[in-house]
Amino acid sequence: MSELLELQRRVAAAIMHPLTGNETMPRKRRDGLSNTAEADALIKPNDRLSSFERLEIYNRQYWFRLYSSFEEDFSGLKAILGQKKFDRLMRDYLTERPSQSFSLRNLGSQLEAWLTEHPEYLDAENREQQRDLAMDMVRLEWAHIEAFDSAQLPLLDPDDLASIDENSQLRLQPYLRLVELRYPVEDLLIELRSESGSSDASSNNASISRKSRHVRRVAMLRPEQIYLAVHRHENSVYYKRLGREDYTLLQSLLAGAPIGTAIDAALADSAIAEDDQGEFLQRAFASWAALGWFIQ
Amino acid sequence: MKHSMKTLMVAAAVSGMLSGAATMQAATSQTTTNPVVKVGKASFGSSSLNQDTTKHSCKGKNDCKGQGGCKSSDNGCKGKNSCKGKGGCATDGSKHPSA
């Protein structure tokens, strides 16, 4: 290993090591290595700061940047949990599932899986309700990120439609995400975001209070099955509610099922009368094609 | 579902795709000449995006903040000024206010 590479790795290890609960650089790392000794070996002191203090600036800045990104990505979850619980969740999640990507965009990629293993982070007075609400929000916020910057591929050529039969597989835009929810968190998220962006949110306390009211109101709603397509249109993300049949159909197509199989799955146990099924399919596929969801 | 029935259903789906593609093409050409109506109404006629229970998630937002997309290229809007008030950028060794 070259001397430069070794230096880069040691600095990276120091910078990416989790902070203490007080958001300072720990004197000793979890593996027992002394950060003081490591800082002395890597960085010269100056007339104002010791080697440890100089290294600590970068260590803290790295984590503050992660926190800032994560908080921005999951502002809906923060509104549901409150700042204190959200902070605890964020720190523990990012410590257990540290960033593995060059892009901060991927910070929350494992959050849903991690919260499934650690549901205690979502606990509140109405435990079940809050957990469901919070998990819905996590799913939606991650789907939003995926929908916003996933690729947009060339559309299916109308000339290719003639060759489609029941065994054909249709491909859908990578930015299309399907989410099943129990609470209307998409409405809540839109409210929260417009709240944050509104000019009358000058008083922080008033804004927090309004957000809490929004969250409480949604949490008190009776759970319902909501099927949502999170997609992109002209560089903006949209939330489009779907019927159960639409959702099942799209889900099957996304999973790679041939169109005939997907139609079977969608219409099994459907409340749509047999005579109306053709019209339903025609309307659904027309809408999705008009949105540019089918690709080559 | 019987084979003949399934064939009919697939035909219905394909005819829907054809009409949807035509709608989209019409919308695209209209967009070129009249950008004011490019979203929803003129492009998608009576089944506009808004009427189709589609909700615009970034209502009231003028920047990429919170939308996630800006991060994939250059982390453009991430963490800017994130050290503001936190002391992380300080060169005088000062600590975060909560520390």
Short mmCIF file of C-alpha atoms in Angstrom, two decimals:
data_model
loop_
_atom_site.label_atom_id
_atom_site.label_comp_id
_atom_site.label_asym_id
_atom_site.label_seq_id
_atom_site.Cartn_x
_atom_site.Cartn_y
_atom_site.Cartn_z
CA MET A 1 0.00 0.00 0.00
CA SER A 2 1.35 3.43 -0.93
CA GLU A 3 2.05 5.91 1.82
CA LEU A 4 -0.59 8.30 0.44
CA LEU A 5 -3.25 5.61 0.28
CA GLU A 6 -2.51 4.57 3.84
CA LEU A 7 -2.74 8.18 5.00
CA GLN A 8 -6.06 8.63 3.18
CA ARG A 9 -7.49 5.51 4.78
CA ARG A 10 -6.42 6.49 8.26
CA VAL A 11 -7.87 9.99 7.90
CA ALA A 12 -11.09 8.58 6.44
CA ALA A 13 -11.39 6.10 9.33
CA ALA A 14 -10.96 8.93 11.82
CA ILE A 15 -13.41 11.24 10.10
CA MET A 16 -16.09 8.59 9.58
CA HIS A 17 -15.92 7.21 13.11
CA PRO A 18 -19.14 7.95 15.03
CA LEU A 19 -19.18 10.92 17.40
CA THR A 20 -19.88 10.71 21.11
CA GLY A 21 -23.36 11.46 22.48
CA ASN A 22 -22.18 15.04 22.93
CA GLU A 23 -21.25 15.26 19.28
CA THR A 24 -17.54 15.38 19.92
CA MET A 25 -14.79 13.11 18.64
CA PRO A 26 -14.23 10.24 21.06
CA ARG A 27 -10.83 9.98 22.69
CA LYS A 28 -10.91 6.25 22.05
CA ARG A 29 -12.49 4.48 19.11
CA ARG A 30 -14.75 1.49 19.48
CA ASP A 31 -11.85 -0.79 18.58
CA GLY A 32 -9.75 0.74 21.35
CA LEU A 33 -7.51 2.80 19.08
CA SER A 34 -6.60 6.17 20.55
CA ASN A 35 -7.83 9.07 18.47
CA THR A 36 -5.42 11.34 20.30
CA ALA A 37 -2.45 9.26 19.22
CA GLU A 38 -3.84 8.91 15.71
CA ALA A 39 -4.40 12.67 15.42
CA ASP A 40 -0.85 13.35 16.63
CA ALA A 41 0.44 10.98 13.98
CA LEU A 42 -1.62 12.48 11.17
CA ILE A 43 -1.98 16.21 11.76
CA LYS A 44 0.29 18.92 13.10
CA PRO A 45 -1.08 21.22 15.78
CA ASN A 46 -1.14 24.98 15.19
CA ASP A 47 -0.99 27.91 17.59
CA ARG A 48 -4.71 27.66 18.43
CA LEU A 49 -5.68 24.00 18.03
CA SER A 50 -4.20 20.70 19.03
CA SER A 51 -3.91 17.88 16.51
CA PHE A 52 -6.92 16.23 18.12
CA GLU A 53 -9.01 19.41 17.82
CA ARG A 54 -8.04 19.90 14.19
CA LEU A 55 -9.02 16.33 13.28
CA GLU A 56 -12.19 16.65 15.32
CA ILE A 57 -13.41 19.52 13.14
CA TYR A 58 -13.50 17.19 10.12
CA ASN A 59 -14.97 14.32 12.10
CA ARG A 60 -17.82 16.47 13.35
CA GLN A 61 -18.37 18.17 10.01
CA TYR A 62 -18.73 14.79 8.29
CA TRP A 63 -21.44 13.71 10.69
CA PHE A 64 -23.23 17.06 10.72
CA ARG A 65 -23.43 16.84 6.96
CA LEU A 66 -24.93 13.34 7.15
CA TYR A 67 -27.40 14.47 9.80
CA SER A 68 -28.42 17.46 7.74
CA SER A 69 -29.00 15.32 4.64
CA PHE A 70 -30.88 12.63 6.50
CA GLU A 71 -33.08 15.16 8.27
CA GLU A 72 -33.91 16.80 4.97
CA ASP A 73 -34.79 13.48 3.35
CA PHE A 74 -37.01 12.33 6.22
CA SER A 75 -38.64 15.54 7.35
CA GLY A 76 -42.01 13.76 7.45
CA LEU A 77 -40.68 11.12 9.81
CA LYS A 78 -39.21 13.86 11.99
CA ALA A 79 -42.59 15.58 12.19
CA ILE A 80 -44.19 12.33 13.33
CA LEU A 81 -41.56 11.38 15.92
CA GLY A 82 -40.55 14.81 17.16
CA GLN A 83 -37.01 16.16 17.15
CA LYS A 84 -35.68 14.24 20.16
CA LYS A 85 -36.78 10.79 19.07
CA PHE A 86 -35.84 11.51 15.49
CA ASP A 87 -32.32 12.54 16.53
CA ARG A 88 -31.84 9.32 18.48
CA LEU A 89 -33.11 7.22 15.59
CA MET A 90 -30.95 9.09 13.08
CA ARG A 91 -27.75 8.76 15.07
CA ASP A 92 -28.22 5.09 15.83
CA TYR A 93 -29.27 4.25 12.28
CA LEU A 94 -26.34 6.07 10.70
CA THR A 95 -23.96 4.46 13.17
CA GLU A 96 -25.28 0.96 12.52
CA ARG A 97 -25.76 1.45 8.79
CA PRO A 98 -23.03 3.93 7.87
CA SER A 99 -22.92 5.61 4.50
CA GLN A 100 -21.53 3.22 1.89
CA SER A 101 -22.03 5.40 -1.14
CA PHE A 102 -20.34 8.39 -2.75
CA SER A 103 -23.78 9.99 -2.81
CA LEU A 104 -25.67 11.20 0.23
CA ARG A 105 -28.81 10.37 -1.72
CA ASN A 106 -28.46 6.76 -0.57
CA LEU A 107 -28.29 7.48 3.16
CA GLY A 108 -31.84 6.30 3.82
CA SER A 109 -31.77 3.25 1.57
CA GLN A 110 -31.75 0.82 4.49
CA LEU A 111 -33.94 2.74 6.88
CA GLU A 112 -37.12 0.74 6.38
CA ALA A 113 -35.29 -2.57 6.83
CA TRP A 114 -33.46 -1.24 9.88
CA LEU A 115 -36.65 0.05 11.48
CA THR A 116 -38.29 -3.31 10.89
CA GLU A 117 -35.53 -4.79 13.04
CA HIS A 118 -35.73 -1.93 15.56
CA PRO A 119 -39.38 -0.89 15.86
CA GLU A 120 -38.74 0.45 19.37
CA TYR A 121 -37.40 3.64 17.78
CA LEU A 122 -40.94 4.43 16.66
CA ASP A 123 -42.60 3.88 20.01
CA ALA A 124 -45.02 6.39 21.46
CA GLU A 125 -48.18 6.38 23.53
CA ASN A 126 -50.26 4.91 20.71
CA ARG A 127 -47.60 2.41 19.81
CA GLU A 128 -49.15 0.45 16.98
CA GLN A 129 -50.67 3.51 15.41
CA GLN A 130 -47.52 5.56 15.49
CA ARG A 131 -45.38 2.72 14.21
CA ASP A 132 -47.66 2.19 11.25
CA LEU A 133 -47.83 5.89 10.52
CA ALA A 134 -44.06 6.32 10.79
CA MET A 135 -43.30 3.28 8.66
CA ASP A 136 -45.70 4.52 6.00
CA MET A 137 -43.90 7.83 6.00
CA VAL A 138 -40.47 6.18 5.71
CA ARG A 139 -41.67 4.15 2.73
CA LEU A 140 -43.13 7.23 1.07
CA GLU A 141 -40.11 9.44 1.67
CA TRP A 142 -37.73 6.83 0.30
CA ALA A 143 -39.99 6.22 -2.72
CA HIS A 144 -39.97 9.97 -3.31
CA ILE A 145 -36.17 10.01 -3.45
CA GLU A 146 -36.13 7.07 -5.83
CA ALA A 147 -38.84 8.56 -8.04
CA PHE A 148 -37.08 11.90 -8.23
CA ASP A 149 -33.74 10.78 -9.58
CA SER A 150 -34.10 7.30 -11.02
CA ALA A 151 -33.54 7.01 -14.74
CA GLN A 152 -36.09 7.94 -17.37
CA LEU A 153 -35.78 5.56 -20.32
CA PRO A 154 -37.05 5.88 -23.92
CA LEU A 155 -40.76 5.19 -24.33
CA LEU A 156 -42.21 2.12 -25.95
CA ASP A 157 -42.68 2.77 -29.63
CA PRO A 158 -46.37 2.60 -30.64
CA ASP A 159 -45.25 0.45 -33.60
CA ASP A 160 -44.15 -2.22 -31.13
CA LEU A 161 -47.62 -2.51 -29.60
CA ALA A 162 -48.91 -4.66 -32.46
CA SER A 163 -46.65 -7.54 -31.43
CA ILE A 164 -47.87 -7.63 -27.81
CA ASP A 165 -49.66 -10.80 -26.73
CA GLU A 166 -50.49 -12.28 -23.34
CA ASN A 167 -46.97 -13.64 -22.92
CA SER A 168 -45.30 -10.30 -23.54
CA GLN A 169 -43.45 -8.60 -20.74
CA LEU A 170 -43.92 -4.87 -20.46
CA ARG A 171 -41.21 -2.70 -18.95
CA LEU A 172 -41.98 0.32 -16.81
CA GLN A 173 -40.00 3.46 -16.07
CA PRO A 174 -37.37 2.94 -13.36
CA TYR A 175 -38.66 6.04 -11.58
CA LEU A 176 -42.07 4.50 -10.97
CA ARG A 177 -42.46 3.36 -7.37
CA LEU A 178 -45.47 1.63 -5.84
CA VAL A 179 -46.24 2.05 -2.17
CA GLU A 180 -48.93 0.49 -0.02
CA LEU A 181 -49.97 2.66 2.91
CA ARG A 182 -52.31 2.50 5.89
CA TYR A 183 -52.50 6.24 6.45
CA PRO A 184 -52.77 9.12 3.97
CA VAL A 185 -49.20 10.18 4.65
CA GLU A 186 -48.85 11.63 1.16
CA ASP A 187 -51.38 14.32 2.12
CA LEU A 188 -49.57 14.81 5.39
CA LEU A 189 -46.20 15.16 3.67
CA ILE A 190 -47.56 17.71 1.20
CA GLU A 191 -49.03 19.70 4.09
CA LEU A 192 -45.80 19.55 6.05
CA ARG A 193 -43.72 20.61 3.07
CA SER A 194 -46.00 23.47 2.16
CA GLU A 195 -45.91 24.44 5.83
CA SER A 196 -42.12 24.52 5.76
CA GLY A 197 -42.09 26.50 2.52
CA SER A 198 -44.82 28.96 3.43
CA SER A 199 -43.85 32.52 4.11
CA ASP A 200 -45.97 32.73 7.23
CA ALA A 201 -43.87 30.09 8.93
CA SER A 202 -41.80 32.86 10.44
CA SER A 203 -42.40 31.68 13.96
CA ASN A 204 -40.62 28.40 14.49
CA ASN A 205 -42.72 27.46 17.49
CA ALA A 206 -45.97 28.17 15.67
CA SER A 207 -44.78 26.12 12.73
CA ILE A 208 -43.84 23.16 14.93
CA SER A 209 -47.20 23.40 16.65
CA ARG A 210 -49.04 23.37 13.31
CA LYS A 211 -47.00 20.38 12.18
CA SER A 212 -47.86 18.51 15.37
CA ARG A 213 -51.53 19.23 14.79
CA HIS A 214 -51.31 17.87 11.23
CA VAL A 215 -49.60 14.72 12.50
CA ARG A 216 -52.09 14.17 15.33
CA ARG A 217 -55.01 14.62 12.97
CA VAL A 218 -53.66 11.98 10.57
CA ALA A 219 -52.71 9.63 13.41
CA MET A 220 -56.29 9.75 14.66
CA LEU A 221 -57.67 8.65 11.30
CA ARG A 222 -58.94 5.12 10.94
CA PRO A 223 -56.34 3.10 9.01
CA GLU A 224 -57.27 2.44 5.41
CA GLN A 225 -55.63 0.64 2.54
CA ILE A 226 -54.04 3.17 0.21
CA TYR A 227 -52.28 2.22 -3.00
CA LEU A 228 -49.96 4.85 -4.33
CA ALA A 229 -47.82 5.35 -7.41
CA VAL A 230 -44.94 7.70 -6.74
CA HIS A 231 -43.69 8.92 -10.08
CA ARG A 232 -42.07 11.77 -11.93
CA HIS A 233 -43.55 14.04 -14.52
CA GLU A 234 -41.59 16.88 -16.05
CA ASN A 235 -39.03 16.81 -13.28
CA SER A 236 -41.51 16.90 -10.43
CA VAL A 237 -42.60 14.03 -8.24
CA TYR A 238 -46.28 13.18 -8.05
CA TYR A 239 -48.29 10.94 -5.78
CA LYS A 240 -51.04 9.18 -7.65
CA ARG A 241 -53.59 7.07 -5.83
CA LEU A 242 -54.46 3.80 -7.47
CA GLY A 243 -57.22 1.24 -7.17
CA ARG A 244 -56.33 -2.19 -5.84
CA GLU A 245 -56.54 -3.70 -9.32
CA ASP A 246 -54.30 -1.01 -10.85
CA TYR A 247 -51.77 -1.51 -8.06
CA THR A 248 -51.70 -5.29 -8.40
CA LEU A 249 -51.41 -5.04 -12.16
CA LEU A 250 -48.52 -2.59 -12.03
CA GLN A 251 -46.83 -4.52 -9.28
CA SER A 252 -46.99 -7.73 -11.33
CA LEU A 253 -45.66 -5.96 -14.42
CA LEU A 254 -42.82 -4.44 -12.38
CA ALA A 255 -42.00 -7.91 -11.07
CA GLY A 256 -41.62 -9.07 -14.67
CA ALA A 257 -44.86 -11.03 -15.06
CA PRO A 258 -46.23 -11.36 -18.62
CA ILE A 259 -49.17 -9.06 -19.27
CA GLY A 260 -51.66 -11.96 -19.32
CA THR A 261 -50.51 -13.16 -15.89
CA ALA A 262 -50.55 -9.62 -14.52
CA ILE A 263 -54.13 -9.13 -15.73
CA ASP A 264 -55.12 -12.43 -14.13
CA ALA A 265 -53.59 -11.37 -10.81
CA ALA A 266 -55.24 -7.97 -10.90
CA LEU A 267 -58.71 -9.22 -11.73
CA ALA A 268 -58.73 -12.22 -9.40
CA ASP A 269 -61.29 -11.48 -6.66
CA SER A 270 -61.89 -8.09 -8.20
CA ALA A 271 -65.09 -6.19 -7.53
CA ILE A 272 -65.07 -4.96 -11.13
CA ALA A 273 -67.90 -6.65 -13.02
CA GLU A 274 -66.75 -8.95 -15.79
CA ASP A 275 -68.46 -6.80 -18.40
CA ASP A 276 -66.54 -3.75 -17.23
CA GLN A 277 -63.11 -5.34 -17.03
CA GLY A 278 -62.18 -4.58 -20.63
CA GLU A 279 -63.03 -0.93 -20.19
CA PHE A 280 -61.12 -0.82 -16.92
CA LEU A 281 -58.00 -2.22 -18.58
CA GLN A 282 -58.28 0.09 -21.54
CA ARG A 283 -58.58 3.14 -19.29
CA ALA A 284 -55.78 2.08 -16.95
CA PHE A 285 -53.29 1.32 -19.72
CA ALA A 286 -54.24 4.51 -21.57
CA SER A 287 -53.54 6.57 -18.45
CA TRP A 288 -50.18 4.91 -17.80
CA ALA A 289 -49.11 5.22 -21.44
CA ALA A 290 -50.07 8.90 -21.42
CA LEU A 291 -47.87 9.35 -18.36
CA GLY A 292 -45.00 7.75 -20.26
CA TRP A 293 -44.59 4.76 -17.96
CA PHE A 294 -44.08 2.08 -20.63
CA ILE A 295 -40.56 1.83 -21.98
CA GLN A 296 -38.73 -0.08 -24.68
CA MET B 1 -59.56 -16.76 -17.07
CA LYS B 2 -60.32 -18.51 -20.34
CA HIS B 3 -57.81 -18.11 -23.13
CA SER B 4 -60.25 -16.29 -25.43
CA MET B 5 -61.26 -13.95 -22.61
CA LYS B 6 -57.65 -13.24 -21.78
CA THR B 7 -56.92 -12.42 -25.41
CA LEU B 8 -59.74 -9.88 -25.31
CA MET B 9 -58.40 -8.36 -22.09
CA VAL B 10 -54.90 -8.04 -23.51
CA ALA B 11 -56.38 -6.45 -26.64
CA ALA B 12 -58.20 -3.93 -24.44
CA ALA B 13 -54.95 -3.14 -22.64
CA VAL B 14 -53.05 -2.69 -25.90
CA SER B 15 -55.75 -0.46 -27.34
CA GLY B 16 -55.52 1.61 -24.16
CA MET B 17 -51.77 1.89 -24.59
CA LEU B 18 -52.24 3.06 -28.15
CA SER B 19 -54.69 5.75 -27.17
CA GLY B 20 -52.49 6.78 -24.24
CA ALA B 21 -49.45 7.03 -26.50
CA ALA B 22 -51.45 9.16 -28.91
CA THR B 23 -52.56 11.41 -26.06
CA MET B 24 -48.97 11.80 -24.97
CA GLN B 25 -47.77 12.62 -28.48
CA ALA B 26 -50.49 15.23 -28.85
CA ALA B 27 -49.55 16.67 -25.49
CA THR B 28 -45.88 16.80 -26.44
CA SER B 29 -46.55 18.63 -29.69
CA GLN B 30 -48.89 21.03 -27.90
CA THR B 31 -46.24 21.64 -25.27
CA THR B 32 -43.82 22.77 -27.92
CA THR B 33 -46.15 25.42 -29.23
CA ASN B 34 -47.81 26.38 -25.97
CA PRO B 35 -45.69 25.81 -22.88
CA VAL B 36 -48.29 27.46 -20.64
CA VAL B 37 -50.57 24.44 -20.88
CA LYS B 38 -47.92 21.76 -20.83
CA VAL B 39 -48.99 20.30 -17.48
CA GLY B 40 -52.30 18.55 -17.11
CA LYS B 41 -55.15 20.29 -18.76
CA ALA B 42 -54.22 20.81 -22.41
CA SER B 43 -51.85 17.87 -22.48
CA PHE B 44 -54.16 15.30 -20.99
CA GLY B 45 -57.54 16.76 -21.72
CA SER B 46 -60.33 16.05 -19.31
CA SER B 47 -58.34 13.33 -17.57
CA SER B 48 -55.69 15.80 -16.52
CA LEU B 49 -53.09 14.92 -13.95
CA ASN B 50 -54.85 16.95 -11.33
CA GLN B 51 -58.24 15.44 -11.96
CA ASP B 52 -56.69 12.02 -11.91
CA THR B 53 -56.16 12.36 -8.14
CA THR B 54 -52.50 12.99 -8.78
CA LYS B 55 -50.97 15.28 -6.22
CA HIS B 56 -48.03 17.50 -6.70
CA SER B 57 -45.68 16.66 -3.94
CA CYS B 58 -43.50 19.71 -4.14
CA LYS B 59 -46.21 22.28 -3.84
CA GLY B 60 -44.78 25.57 -2.81
CA LYS B 61 -41.21 24.51 -3.37
CA ASN B 62 -38.98 26.42 -5.70
CA ASP B 63 -35.78 24.55 -5.16
CA CYS B 64 -34.49 21.05 -5.02
CA LYS B 65 -34.38 20.94 -1.24
CA GLY B 66 -36.15 17.92 0.09
CA GLN B 67 -36.80 16.44 -3.32
CA GLY B 68 -33.81 14.20 -3.29
CA GLY B 69 -32.96 14.51 -6.95
CA CYS B 70 -30.16 16.98 -6.73
CA LYS B 71 -28.04 14.58 -4.78
CA SER B 72 -27.34 12.03 -7.45
CA SER B 73 -25.15 14.24 -9.54
CA ASP B 74 -23.07 16.41 -7.35
CA ASN B 75 -24.78 16.57 -3.98
CA GLY B 76 -25.66 20.07 -5.08
CA CYS B 77 -28.04 21.12 -2.35
CA LYS B 78 -26.83 18.81 0.35
CA GLY B 79 -25.38 20.00 3.55
CA LYS B 80 -24.74 23.52 2.35
CA ASN B 81 -24.32 25.71 5.36
CA SER B 82 -24.90 22.58 7.40
CA CYS B 83 -22.20 23.65 9.78
CA LYS B 84 -23.81 27.02 10.25
CA GLY B 85 -24.35 27.50 13.94
CA LYS B 86 -23.02 24.07 14.72
CA GLY B 87 -19.41 24.95 14.99
CA GLY B 88 -18.25 22.18 12.70
CA CYS B 89 -16.49 24.56 10.35
CA ALA B 90 -14.94 26.56 13.09
CA THR B 91 -11.21 26.96 12.99
CA ASP B 92 -11.01 28.19 16.53
CA GLY B 93 -11.90 24.87 18.08
CA SER B 94 -15.28 26.03 19.33
CA LYS B 95 -17.82 23.33 20.00
CA HIS B 96 -21.38 22.72 18.86
CA PRO B 97 -23.74 24.67 21.12
CA SER B 98 -25.31 21.45 22.37
CA ALA B 99 -21.93 19.88 23.15
#
